[in-house]
Tab-separated table of C-alpha atoms and ligand atoms in Angstrom:
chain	number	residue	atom	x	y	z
A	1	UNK	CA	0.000	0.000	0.000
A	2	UNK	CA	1.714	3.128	-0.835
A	3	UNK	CA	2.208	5.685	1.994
A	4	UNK	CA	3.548	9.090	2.545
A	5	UNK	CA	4.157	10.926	6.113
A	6	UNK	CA	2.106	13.473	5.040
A	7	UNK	CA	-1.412	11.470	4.433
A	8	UNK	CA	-3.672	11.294	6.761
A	9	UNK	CA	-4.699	7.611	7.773
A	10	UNK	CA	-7.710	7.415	5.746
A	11	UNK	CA	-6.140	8.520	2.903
A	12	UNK	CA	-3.394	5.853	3.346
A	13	UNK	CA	-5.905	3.212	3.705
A	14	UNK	CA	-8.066	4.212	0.644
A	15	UNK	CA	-8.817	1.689	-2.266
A	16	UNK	CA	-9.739	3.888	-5.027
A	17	UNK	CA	-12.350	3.328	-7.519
A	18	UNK	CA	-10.797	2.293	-11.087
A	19	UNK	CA	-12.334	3.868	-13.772
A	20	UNK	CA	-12.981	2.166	-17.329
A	21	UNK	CA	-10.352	3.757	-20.118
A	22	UNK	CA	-11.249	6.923	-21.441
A	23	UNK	CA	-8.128	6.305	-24.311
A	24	UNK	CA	-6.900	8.705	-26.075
A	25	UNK	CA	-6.920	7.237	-29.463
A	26	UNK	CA	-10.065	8.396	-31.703
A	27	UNK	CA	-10.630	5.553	-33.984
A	28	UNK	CA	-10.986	2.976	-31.269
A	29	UNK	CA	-14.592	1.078	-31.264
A	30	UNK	CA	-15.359	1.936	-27.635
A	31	UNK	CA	-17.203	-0.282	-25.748
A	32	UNK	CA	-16.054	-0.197	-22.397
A	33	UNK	CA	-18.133	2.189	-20.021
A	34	UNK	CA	-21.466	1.927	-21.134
A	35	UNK	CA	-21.348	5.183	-22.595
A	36	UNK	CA	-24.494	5.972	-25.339
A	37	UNK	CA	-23.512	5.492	-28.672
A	38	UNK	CA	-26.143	8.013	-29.980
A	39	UNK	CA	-25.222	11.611	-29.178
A	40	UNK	CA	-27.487	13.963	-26.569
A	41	UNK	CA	-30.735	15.500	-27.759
A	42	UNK	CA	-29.590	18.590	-30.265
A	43	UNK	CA	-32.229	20.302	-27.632
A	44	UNK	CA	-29.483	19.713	-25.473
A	45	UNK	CA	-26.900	20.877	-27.000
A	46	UNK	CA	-28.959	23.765	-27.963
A	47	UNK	CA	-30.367	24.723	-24.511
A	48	UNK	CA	-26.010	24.495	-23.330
A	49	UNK	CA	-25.315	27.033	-26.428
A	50	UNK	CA	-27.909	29.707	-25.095
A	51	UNK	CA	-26.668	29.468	-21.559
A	52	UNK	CA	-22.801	30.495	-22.658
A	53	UNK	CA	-22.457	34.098	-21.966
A	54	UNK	CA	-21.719	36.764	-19.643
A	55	UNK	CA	-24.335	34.895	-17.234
A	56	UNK	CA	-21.196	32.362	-16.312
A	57	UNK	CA	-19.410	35.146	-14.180
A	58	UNK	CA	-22.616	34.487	-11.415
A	59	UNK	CA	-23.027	31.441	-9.712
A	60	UNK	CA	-25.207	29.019	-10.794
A	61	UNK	CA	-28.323	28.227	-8.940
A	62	UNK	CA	-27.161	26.240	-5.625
A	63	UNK	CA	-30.762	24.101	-5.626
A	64	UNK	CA	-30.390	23.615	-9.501
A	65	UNK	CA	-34.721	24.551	-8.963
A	66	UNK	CA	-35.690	24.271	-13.069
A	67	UNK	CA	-33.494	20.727	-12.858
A	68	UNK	CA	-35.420	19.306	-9.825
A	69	UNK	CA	-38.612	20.769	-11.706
A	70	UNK	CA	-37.971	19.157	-14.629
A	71	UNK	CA	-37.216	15.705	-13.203
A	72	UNK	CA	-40.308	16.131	-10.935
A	73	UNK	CA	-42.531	17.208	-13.429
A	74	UNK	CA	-41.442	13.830	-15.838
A	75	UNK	CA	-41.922	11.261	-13.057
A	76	UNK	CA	-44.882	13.591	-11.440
A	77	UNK	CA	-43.007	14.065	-7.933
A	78	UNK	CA	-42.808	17.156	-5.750
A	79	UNK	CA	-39.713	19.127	-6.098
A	80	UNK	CA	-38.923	18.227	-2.633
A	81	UNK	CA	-38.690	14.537	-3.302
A	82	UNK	CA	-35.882	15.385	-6.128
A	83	UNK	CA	-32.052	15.733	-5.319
A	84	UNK	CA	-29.513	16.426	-7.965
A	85	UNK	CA	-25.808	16.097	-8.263
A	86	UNK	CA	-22.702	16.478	-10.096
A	87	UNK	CA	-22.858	12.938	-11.781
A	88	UNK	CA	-24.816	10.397	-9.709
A	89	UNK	CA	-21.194	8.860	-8.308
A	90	UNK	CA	-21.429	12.060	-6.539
A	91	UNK	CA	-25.234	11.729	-5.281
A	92	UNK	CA	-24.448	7.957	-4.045
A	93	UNK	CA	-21.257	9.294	-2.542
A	94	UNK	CA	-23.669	11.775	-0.436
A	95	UNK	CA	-26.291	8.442	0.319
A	96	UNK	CA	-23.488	6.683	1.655
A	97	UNK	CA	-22.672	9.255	4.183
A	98	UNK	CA	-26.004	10.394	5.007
A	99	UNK	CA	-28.016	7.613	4.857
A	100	UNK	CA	-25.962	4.477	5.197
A	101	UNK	CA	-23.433	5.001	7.686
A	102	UNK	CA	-24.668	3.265	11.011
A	103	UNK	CA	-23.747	0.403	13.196
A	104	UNK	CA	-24.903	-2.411	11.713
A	105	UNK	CA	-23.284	-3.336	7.862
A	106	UNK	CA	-24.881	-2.164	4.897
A	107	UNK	CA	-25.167	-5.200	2.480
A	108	UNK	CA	-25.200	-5.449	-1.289
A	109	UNK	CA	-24.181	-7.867	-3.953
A	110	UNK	CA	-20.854	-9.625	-4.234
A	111	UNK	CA	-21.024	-8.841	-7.419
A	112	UNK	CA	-21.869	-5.286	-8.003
A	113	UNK	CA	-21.010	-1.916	-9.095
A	114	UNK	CA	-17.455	-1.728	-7.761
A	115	UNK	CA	-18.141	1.674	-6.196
A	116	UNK	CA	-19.792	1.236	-3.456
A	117	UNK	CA	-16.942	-0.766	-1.359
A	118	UNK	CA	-14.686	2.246	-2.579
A	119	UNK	CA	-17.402	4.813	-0.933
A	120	UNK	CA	-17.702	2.256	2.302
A	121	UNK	CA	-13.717	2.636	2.659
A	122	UNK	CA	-14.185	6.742	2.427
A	123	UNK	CA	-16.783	6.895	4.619
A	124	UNK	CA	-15.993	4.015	7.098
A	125	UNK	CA	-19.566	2.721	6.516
A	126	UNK	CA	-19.512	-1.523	7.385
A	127	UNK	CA	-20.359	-3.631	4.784
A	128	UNK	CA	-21.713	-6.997	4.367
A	129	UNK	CA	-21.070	-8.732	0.735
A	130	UNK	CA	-24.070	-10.665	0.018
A	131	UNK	CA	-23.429	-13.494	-2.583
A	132	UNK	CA	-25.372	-13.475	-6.064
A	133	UNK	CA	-27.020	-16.859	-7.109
A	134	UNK	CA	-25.281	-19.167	-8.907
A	135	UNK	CA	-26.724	-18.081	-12.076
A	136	UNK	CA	-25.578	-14.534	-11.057
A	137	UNK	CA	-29.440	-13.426	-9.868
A	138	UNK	CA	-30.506	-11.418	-6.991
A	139	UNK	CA	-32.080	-13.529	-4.776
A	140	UNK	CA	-34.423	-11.365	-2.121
A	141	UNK	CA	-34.236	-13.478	0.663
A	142	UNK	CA	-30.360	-13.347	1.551
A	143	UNK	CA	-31.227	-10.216	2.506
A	144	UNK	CA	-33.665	-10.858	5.269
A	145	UNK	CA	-31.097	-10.181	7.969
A	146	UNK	CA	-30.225	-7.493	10.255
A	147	UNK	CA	-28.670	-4.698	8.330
A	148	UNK	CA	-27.770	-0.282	8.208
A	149	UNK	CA	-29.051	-0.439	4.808
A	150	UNK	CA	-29.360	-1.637	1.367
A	151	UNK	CA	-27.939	-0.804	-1.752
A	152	UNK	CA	-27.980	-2.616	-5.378
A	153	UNK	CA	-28.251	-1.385	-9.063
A	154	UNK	CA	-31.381	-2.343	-10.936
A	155	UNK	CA	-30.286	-3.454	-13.858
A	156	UNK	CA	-27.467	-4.647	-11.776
A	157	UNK	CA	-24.016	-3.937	-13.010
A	158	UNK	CA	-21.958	-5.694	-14.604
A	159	UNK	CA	-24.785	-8.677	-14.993
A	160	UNK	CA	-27.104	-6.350	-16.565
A	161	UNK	CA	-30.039	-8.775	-14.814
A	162	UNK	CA	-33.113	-7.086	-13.977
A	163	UNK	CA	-34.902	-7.492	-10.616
A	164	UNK	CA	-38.852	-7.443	-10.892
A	165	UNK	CA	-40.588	-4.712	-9.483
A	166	UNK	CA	-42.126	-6.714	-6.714
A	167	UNK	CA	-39.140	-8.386	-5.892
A	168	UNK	CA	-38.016	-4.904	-4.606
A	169	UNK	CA	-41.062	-4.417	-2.870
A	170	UNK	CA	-40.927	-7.303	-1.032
A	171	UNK	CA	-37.309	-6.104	0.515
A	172	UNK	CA	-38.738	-2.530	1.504
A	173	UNK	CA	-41.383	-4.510	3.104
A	174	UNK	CA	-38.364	-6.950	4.942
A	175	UNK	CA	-36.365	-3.805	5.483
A	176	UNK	CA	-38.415	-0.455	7.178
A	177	UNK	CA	-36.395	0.127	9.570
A	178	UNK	CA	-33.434	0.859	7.038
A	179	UNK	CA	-32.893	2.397	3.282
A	180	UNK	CA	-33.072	0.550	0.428
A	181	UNK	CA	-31.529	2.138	-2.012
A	182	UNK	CA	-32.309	1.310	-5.906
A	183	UNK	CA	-29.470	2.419	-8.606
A	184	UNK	CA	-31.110	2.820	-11.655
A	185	UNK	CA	-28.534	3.877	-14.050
A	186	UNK	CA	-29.771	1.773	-16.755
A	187	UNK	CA	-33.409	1.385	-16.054
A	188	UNK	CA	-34.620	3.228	-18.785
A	189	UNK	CA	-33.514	0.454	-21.185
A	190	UNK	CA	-36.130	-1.886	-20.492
A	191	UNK	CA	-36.949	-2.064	-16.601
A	192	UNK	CA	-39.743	-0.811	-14.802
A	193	UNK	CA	-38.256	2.223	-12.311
A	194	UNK	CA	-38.706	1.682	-8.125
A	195	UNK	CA	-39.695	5.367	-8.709
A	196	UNK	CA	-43.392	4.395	-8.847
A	197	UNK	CA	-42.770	3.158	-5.006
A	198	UNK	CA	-41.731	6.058	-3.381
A	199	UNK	CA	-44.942	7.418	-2.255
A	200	UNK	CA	-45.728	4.378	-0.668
A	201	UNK	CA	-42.079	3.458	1.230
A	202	UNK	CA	-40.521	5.805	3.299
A	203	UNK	CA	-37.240	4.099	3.246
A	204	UNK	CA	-37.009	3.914	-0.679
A	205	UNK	CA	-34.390	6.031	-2.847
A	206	UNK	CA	-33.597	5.564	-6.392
A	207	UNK	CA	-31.323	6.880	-8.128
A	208	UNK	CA	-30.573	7.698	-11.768
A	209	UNK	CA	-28.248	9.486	-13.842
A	210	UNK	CA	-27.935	11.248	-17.447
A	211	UNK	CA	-24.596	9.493	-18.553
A	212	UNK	CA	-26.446	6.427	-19.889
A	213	UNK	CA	-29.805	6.865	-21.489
A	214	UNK	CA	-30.141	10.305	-22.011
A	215	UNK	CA	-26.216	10.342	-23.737
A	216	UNK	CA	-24.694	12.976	-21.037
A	217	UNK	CA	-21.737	11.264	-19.486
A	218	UNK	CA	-20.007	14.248	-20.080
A	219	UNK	CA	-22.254	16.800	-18.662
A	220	UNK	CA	-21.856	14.980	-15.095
A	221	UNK	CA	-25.425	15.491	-13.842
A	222	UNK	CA	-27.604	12.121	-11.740
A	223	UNK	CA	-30.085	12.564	-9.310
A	224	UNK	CA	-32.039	11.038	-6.439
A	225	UNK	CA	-35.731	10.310	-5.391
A	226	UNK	CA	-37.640	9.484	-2.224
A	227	UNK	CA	-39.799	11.039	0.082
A	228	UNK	CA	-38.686	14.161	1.472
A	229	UNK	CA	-37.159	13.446	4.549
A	230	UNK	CA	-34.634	11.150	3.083
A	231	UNK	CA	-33.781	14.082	0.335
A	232	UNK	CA	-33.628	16.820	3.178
A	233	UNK	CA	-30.902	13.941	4.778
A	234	UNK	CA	-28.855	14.787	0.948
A	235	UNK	CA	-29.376	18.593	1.318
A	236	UNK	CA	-27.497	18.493	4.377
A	237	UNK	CA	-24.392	16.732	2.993
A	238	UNK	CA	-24.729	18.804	-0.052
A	239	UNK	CA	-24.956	22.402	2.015
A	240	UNK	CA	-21.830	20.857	3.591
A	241	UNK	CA	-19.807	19.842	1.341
A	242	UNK	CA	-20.244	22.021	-2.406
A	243	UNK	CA	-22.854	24.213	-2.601
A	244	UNK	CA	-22.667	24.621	-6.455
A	245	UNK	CA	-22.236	20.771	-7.858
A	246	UNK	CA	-24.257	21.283	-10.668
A	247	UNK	CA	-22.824	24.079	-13.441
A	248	UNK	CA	-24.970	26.500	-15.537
A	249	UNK	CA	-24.410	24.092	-18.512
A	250	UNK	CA	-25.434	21.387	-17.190
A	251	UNK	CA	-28.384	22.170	-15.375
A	252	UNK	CA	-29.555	24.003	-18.649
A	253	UNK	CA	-28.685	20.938	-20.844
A	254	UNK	CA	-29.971	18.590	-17.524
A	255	UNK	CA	-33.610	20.702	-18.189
A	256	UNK	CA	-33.599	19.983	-22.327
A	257	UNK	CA	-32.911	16.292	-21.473
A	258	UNK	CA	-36.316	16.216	-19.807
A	259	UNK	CA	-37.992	18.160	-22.099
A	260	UNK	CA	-37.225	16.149	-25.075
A	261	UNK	CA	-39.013	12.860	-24.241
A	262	UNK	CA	-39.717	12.005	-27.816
A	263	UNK	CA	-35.431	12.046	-28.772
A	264	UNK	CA	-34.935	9.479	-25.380
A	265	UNK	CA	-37.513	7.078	-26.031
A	266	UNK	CA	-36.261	6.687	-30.054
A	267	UNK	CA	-32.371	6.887	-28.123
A	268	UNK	CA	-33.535	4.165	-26.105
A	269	UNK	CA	-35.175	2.030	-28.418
A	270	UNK	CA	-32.750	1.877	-31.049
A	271	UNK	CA	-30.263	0.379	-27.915
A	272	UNK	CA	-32.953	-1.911	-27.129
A	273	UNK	CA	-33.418	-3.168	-30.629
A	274	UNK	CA	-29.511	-3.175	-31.077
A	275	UNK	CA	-29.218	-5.675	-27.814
A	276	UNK	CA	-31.703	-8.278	-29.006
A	277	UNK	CA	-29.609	-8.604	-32.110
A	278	UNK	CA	-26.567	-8.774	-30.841
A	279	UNK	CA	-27.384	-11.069	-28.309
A	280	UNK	CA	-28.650	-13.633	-31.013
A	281	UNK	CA	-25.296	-13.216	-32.933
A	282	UNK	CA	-23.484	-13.396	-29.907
A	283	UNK	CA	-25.499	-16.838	-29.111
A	284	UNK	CA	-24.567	-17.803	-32.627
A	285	UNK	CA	-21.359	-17.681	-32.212
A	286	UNK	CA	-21.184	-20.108	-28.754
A	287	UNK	CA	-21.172	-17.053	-26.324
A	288	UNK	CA	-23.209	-17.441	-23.197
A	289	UNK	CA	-24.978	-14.291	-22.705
A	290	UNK	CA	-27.112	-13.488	-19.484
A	291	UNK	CA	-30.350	-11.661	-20.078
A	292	UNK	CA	-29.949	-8.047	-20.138
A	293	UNK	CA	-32.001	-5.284	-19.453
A	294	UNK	CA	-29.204	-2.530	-19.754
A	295	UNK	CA	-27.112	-1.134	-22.639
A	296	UNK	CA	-25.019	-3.656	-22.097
A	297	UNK	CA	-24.212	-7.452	-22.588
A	298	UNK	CA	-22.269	-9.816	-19.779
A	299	UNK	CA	-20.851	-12.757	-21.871
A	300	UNK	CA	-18.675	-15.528	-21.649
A	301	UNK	CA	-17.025	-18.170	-24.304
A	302	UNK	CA	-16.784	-22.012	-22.800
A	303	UNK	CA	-13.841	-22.453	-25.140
A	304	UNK	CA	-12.383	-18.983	-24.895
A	305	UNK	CA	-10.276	-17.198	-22.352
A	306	UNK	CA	-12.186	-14.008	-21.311
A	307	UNK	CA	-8.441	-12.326	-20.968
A	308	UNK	CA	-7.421	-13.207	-24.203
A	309	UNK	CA	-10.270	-12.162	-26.047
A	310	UNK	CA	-10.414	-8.978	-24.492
A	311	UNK	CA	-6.539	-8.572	-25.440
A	312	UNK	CA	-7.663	-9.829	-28.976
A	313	UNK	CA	-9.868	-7.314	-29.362
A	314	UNK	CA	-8.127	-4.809	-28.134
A	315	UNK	CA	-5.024	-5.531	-30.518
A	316	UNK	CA	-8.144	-4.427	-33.593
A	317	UNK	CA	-9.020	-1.548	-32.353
A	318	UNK	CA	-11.640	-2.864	-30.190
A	319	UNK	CA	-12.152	-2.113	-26.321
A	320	UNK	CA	-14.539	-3.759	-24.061
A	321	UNK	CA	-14.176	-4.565	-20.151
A	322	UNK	CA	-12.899	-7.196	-18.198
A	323	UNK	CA	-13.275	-7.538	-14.296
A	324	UNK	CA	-10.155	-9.736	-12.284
A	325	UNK	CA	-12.590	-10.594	-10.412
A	326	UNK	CA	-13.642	-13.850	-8.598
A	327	UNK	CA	-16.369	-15.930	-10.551
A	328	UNK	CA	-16.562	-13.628	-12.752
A	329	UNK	CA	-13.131	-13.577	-14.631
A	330	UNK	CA	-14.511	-15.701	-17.503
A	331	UNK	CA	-17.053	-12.379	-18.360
A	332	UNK	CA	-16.664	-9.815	-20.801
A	333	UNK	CA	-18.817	-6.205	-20.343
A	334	UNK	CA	-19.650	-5.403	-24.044
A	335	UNK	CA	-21.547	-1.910	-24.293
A	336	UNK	CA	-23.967	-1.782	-27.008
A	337	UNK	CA	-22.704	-0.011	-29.633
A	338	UNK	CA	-23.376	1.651	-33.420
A	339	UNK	CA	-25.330	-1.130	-35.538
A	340	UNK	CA	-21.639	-0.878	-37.436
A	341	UNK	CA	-19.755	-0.689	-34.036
A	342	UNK	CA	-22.059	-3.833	-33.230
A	343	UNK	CA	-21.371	-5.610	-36.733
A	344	UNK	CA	-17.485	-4.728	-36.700
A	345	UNK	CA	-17.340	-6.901	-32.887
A	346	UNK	CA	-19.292	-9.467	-34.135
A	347	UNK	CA	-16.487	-9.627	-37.440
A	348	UNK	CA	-13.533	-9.700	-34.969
A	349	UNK	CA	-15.006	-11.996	-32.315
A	350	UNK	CA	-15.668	-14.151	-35.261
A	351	UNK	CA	-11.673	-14.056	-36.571
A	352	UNK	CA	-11.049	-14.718	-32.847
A	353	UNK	CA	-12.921	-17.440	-32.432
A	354	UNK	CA	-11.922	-18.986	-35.747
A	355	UNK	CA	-8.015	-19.448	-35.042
A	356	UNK	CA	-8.512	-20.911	-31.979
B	1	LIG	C1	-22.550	4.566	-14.671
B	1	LIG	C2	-23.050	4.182	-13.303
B	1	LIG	C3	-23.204	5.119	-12.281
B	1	LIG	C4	-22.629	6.504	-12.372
B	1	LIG	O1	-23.146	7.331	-13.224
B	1	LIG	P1	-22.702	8.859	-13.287
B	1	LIG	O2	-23.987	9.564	-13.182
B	1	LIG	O3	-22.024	9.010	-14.600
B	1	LIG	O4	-21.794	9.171	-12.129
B	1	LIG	C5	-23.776	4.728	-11.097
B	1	LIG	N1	-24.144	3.459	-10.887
B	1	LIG	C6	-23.971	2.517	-11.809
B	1	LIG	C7	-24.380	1.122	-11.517
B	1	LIG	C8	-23.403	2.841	-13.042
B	1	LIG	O5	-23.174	1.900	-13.947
């Protein structure tokens, strides 16, 4: 562990959160961090031209109040029931803190979004790893045990596997006497959102972002939902830690991405439509590929390495993502791409799998 006598101990102890590659290289087929392959809503881009001016010398709003309007007004909340953030890394950094960090251990999948053990060790927040099936599925009743909270994606990541809406409703009913939070950063590819619950569970929060189906990674903007009290508990972190997270761009561009409903659902669709494709020309070609409900696929070869593919790929031009991780080392992450992006892996896999 590297060290230096002027860290603090925390800092020393810290297991930082490894990012996919952003590479430098333009003409790389990039499917590695489940990035959109269509490009924002022109609205978008339109509503970020008309906010550059002589407006950036003030401060943006602190409460972001047209973003939180525009989220409640699409998913017909109260304002209050809305928090927003700079990405929603940042608004499940604030969860941990606020909401999660108690005696007892929080729990969530073994296999999981790899940030929330990172946000555990920053916030000294226990944590109990709770094991995914053996067919890599959520199963509702390991969690029937004392616990600080809850926390899983839905889709979860990197499985992509969907959790039905009742399932979820059966652990807020198992769990109100701690959160149960919902990370929806790819629901809007084919799930049903916890969203609809919120009225009804006082320990829900779900959160989403703009990075994935509304093609904003770059504008850093995510958000949270759930009844007031728990959004007040995010306020509090927020008015303590950054009072401006969210810039004049992007809450302008955050407000267009609501606006233009028709642009997301076609956005969405043609990612849909792209992932039942591949996934039958994936199956073709011997890969085992669990059901998806995201924008992206979790596959693995019986004859193939995962590690060599991915280096295989890689050496044409093609990057994807591979976890060193236990039982899951024989997976590749493949984001869905361009229909050409799509056609041009499903070439090279092909080449791949031909010389073996
Ligand atoms: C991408 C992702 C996020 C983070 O999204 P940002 O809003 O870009 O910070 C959160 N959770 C999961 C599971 C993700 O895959």
């Amino acid at each position: 562990m590297p060290t230096n006598k002027y860290w603090s101990d925390i800092v020393s102890e810290l297991d930082p959160y490894v990012p996919g590659e952003q590479p430098k290289l333009s003409n790389l087929v990039k499917l590695n961090t489940n990035e959109n392959p269509y490009g924002p809503s022109p609205k978008v881009l339109d509503a970020i031209s008309a906010s550059l001016g002589d407006e950036l010398r003030l401060y943006p709003d602190p409460n972001a109040d047209l973003l939180k309007q525009a989220i409640a007004r699409f998913y017909s909340l109260n304002t209050n029931q809305v928090f927003v953030g700079n990405g929603s890394d940042e608004v499940l950094a604030h969860i941990f803190q606020a909401l999660l960090k108690h005696k007892q251990p929080i729990l969530f999948p073994d296999i999981t979004y790899s940030f929330y053990p990172v946000y555990c060790g920053l916030y000294q927040v226990p944590f109990e790893l709770v094991p995914l099936a053996e067919d890599l599925t959520l199963c509702t009743a390991d969690y029937k045990k004392a616990n600080g909270g809850i926390i899983f994606p839905n889709p979860n990541a990197p499985t992509g596997q969907l959790l039905p809406l009742a399932d979820i409703e059966s652990l807020l009913q198992d769990n109100q006497g701690s959160v149960v939070v919902v990370d929806e950063a790819y629901i809007d590819f084919g799930g049903e959102s916890a969203i609809a619950l919120v009225d009804r569970y006082p320990n829900l929060l779900v959160t989403q972002t703009l990075s994935k189906s509304r093609s904003l990674a770059g504008l850093r903007v995510g958000f949270a939902v759930g009844q007031s009290s728990l959004i007040e508990a995010l306020e509090r972190v927020k008015n303590s830690f950054n009072s401006y997270p969210l810039d004049q761009l992007a809450i302008a561009g955050g407000v267009a991405a609501f606006e233009d409903e028709a642009y997301f659902k076609q956005v969405c669709q043609a990612v849909i439509d792209s992932r039942g494709q591949l996934v039958s020309e994936l199956s073709a070609l011997g890969f085992q590929v669990l059901p998806s409900a995201a924008n992206f696929l979790f596959v693995s070869h019986p004859q193939c390495d995962a590690a060599e593919l991915l280096a295989g790929l890689r050496e044409q031009g093609i990057i994807v993502r591979h976890f060193k991780q236990h039982r899951i080392d024989q997976y590749l992450r493949i984001t869905i791409g361009l229909p050409e992006q799509n056609r041009r892996l499903l070439d090279v896999l092909a080449g791949l799998l031909g010389c073996l």
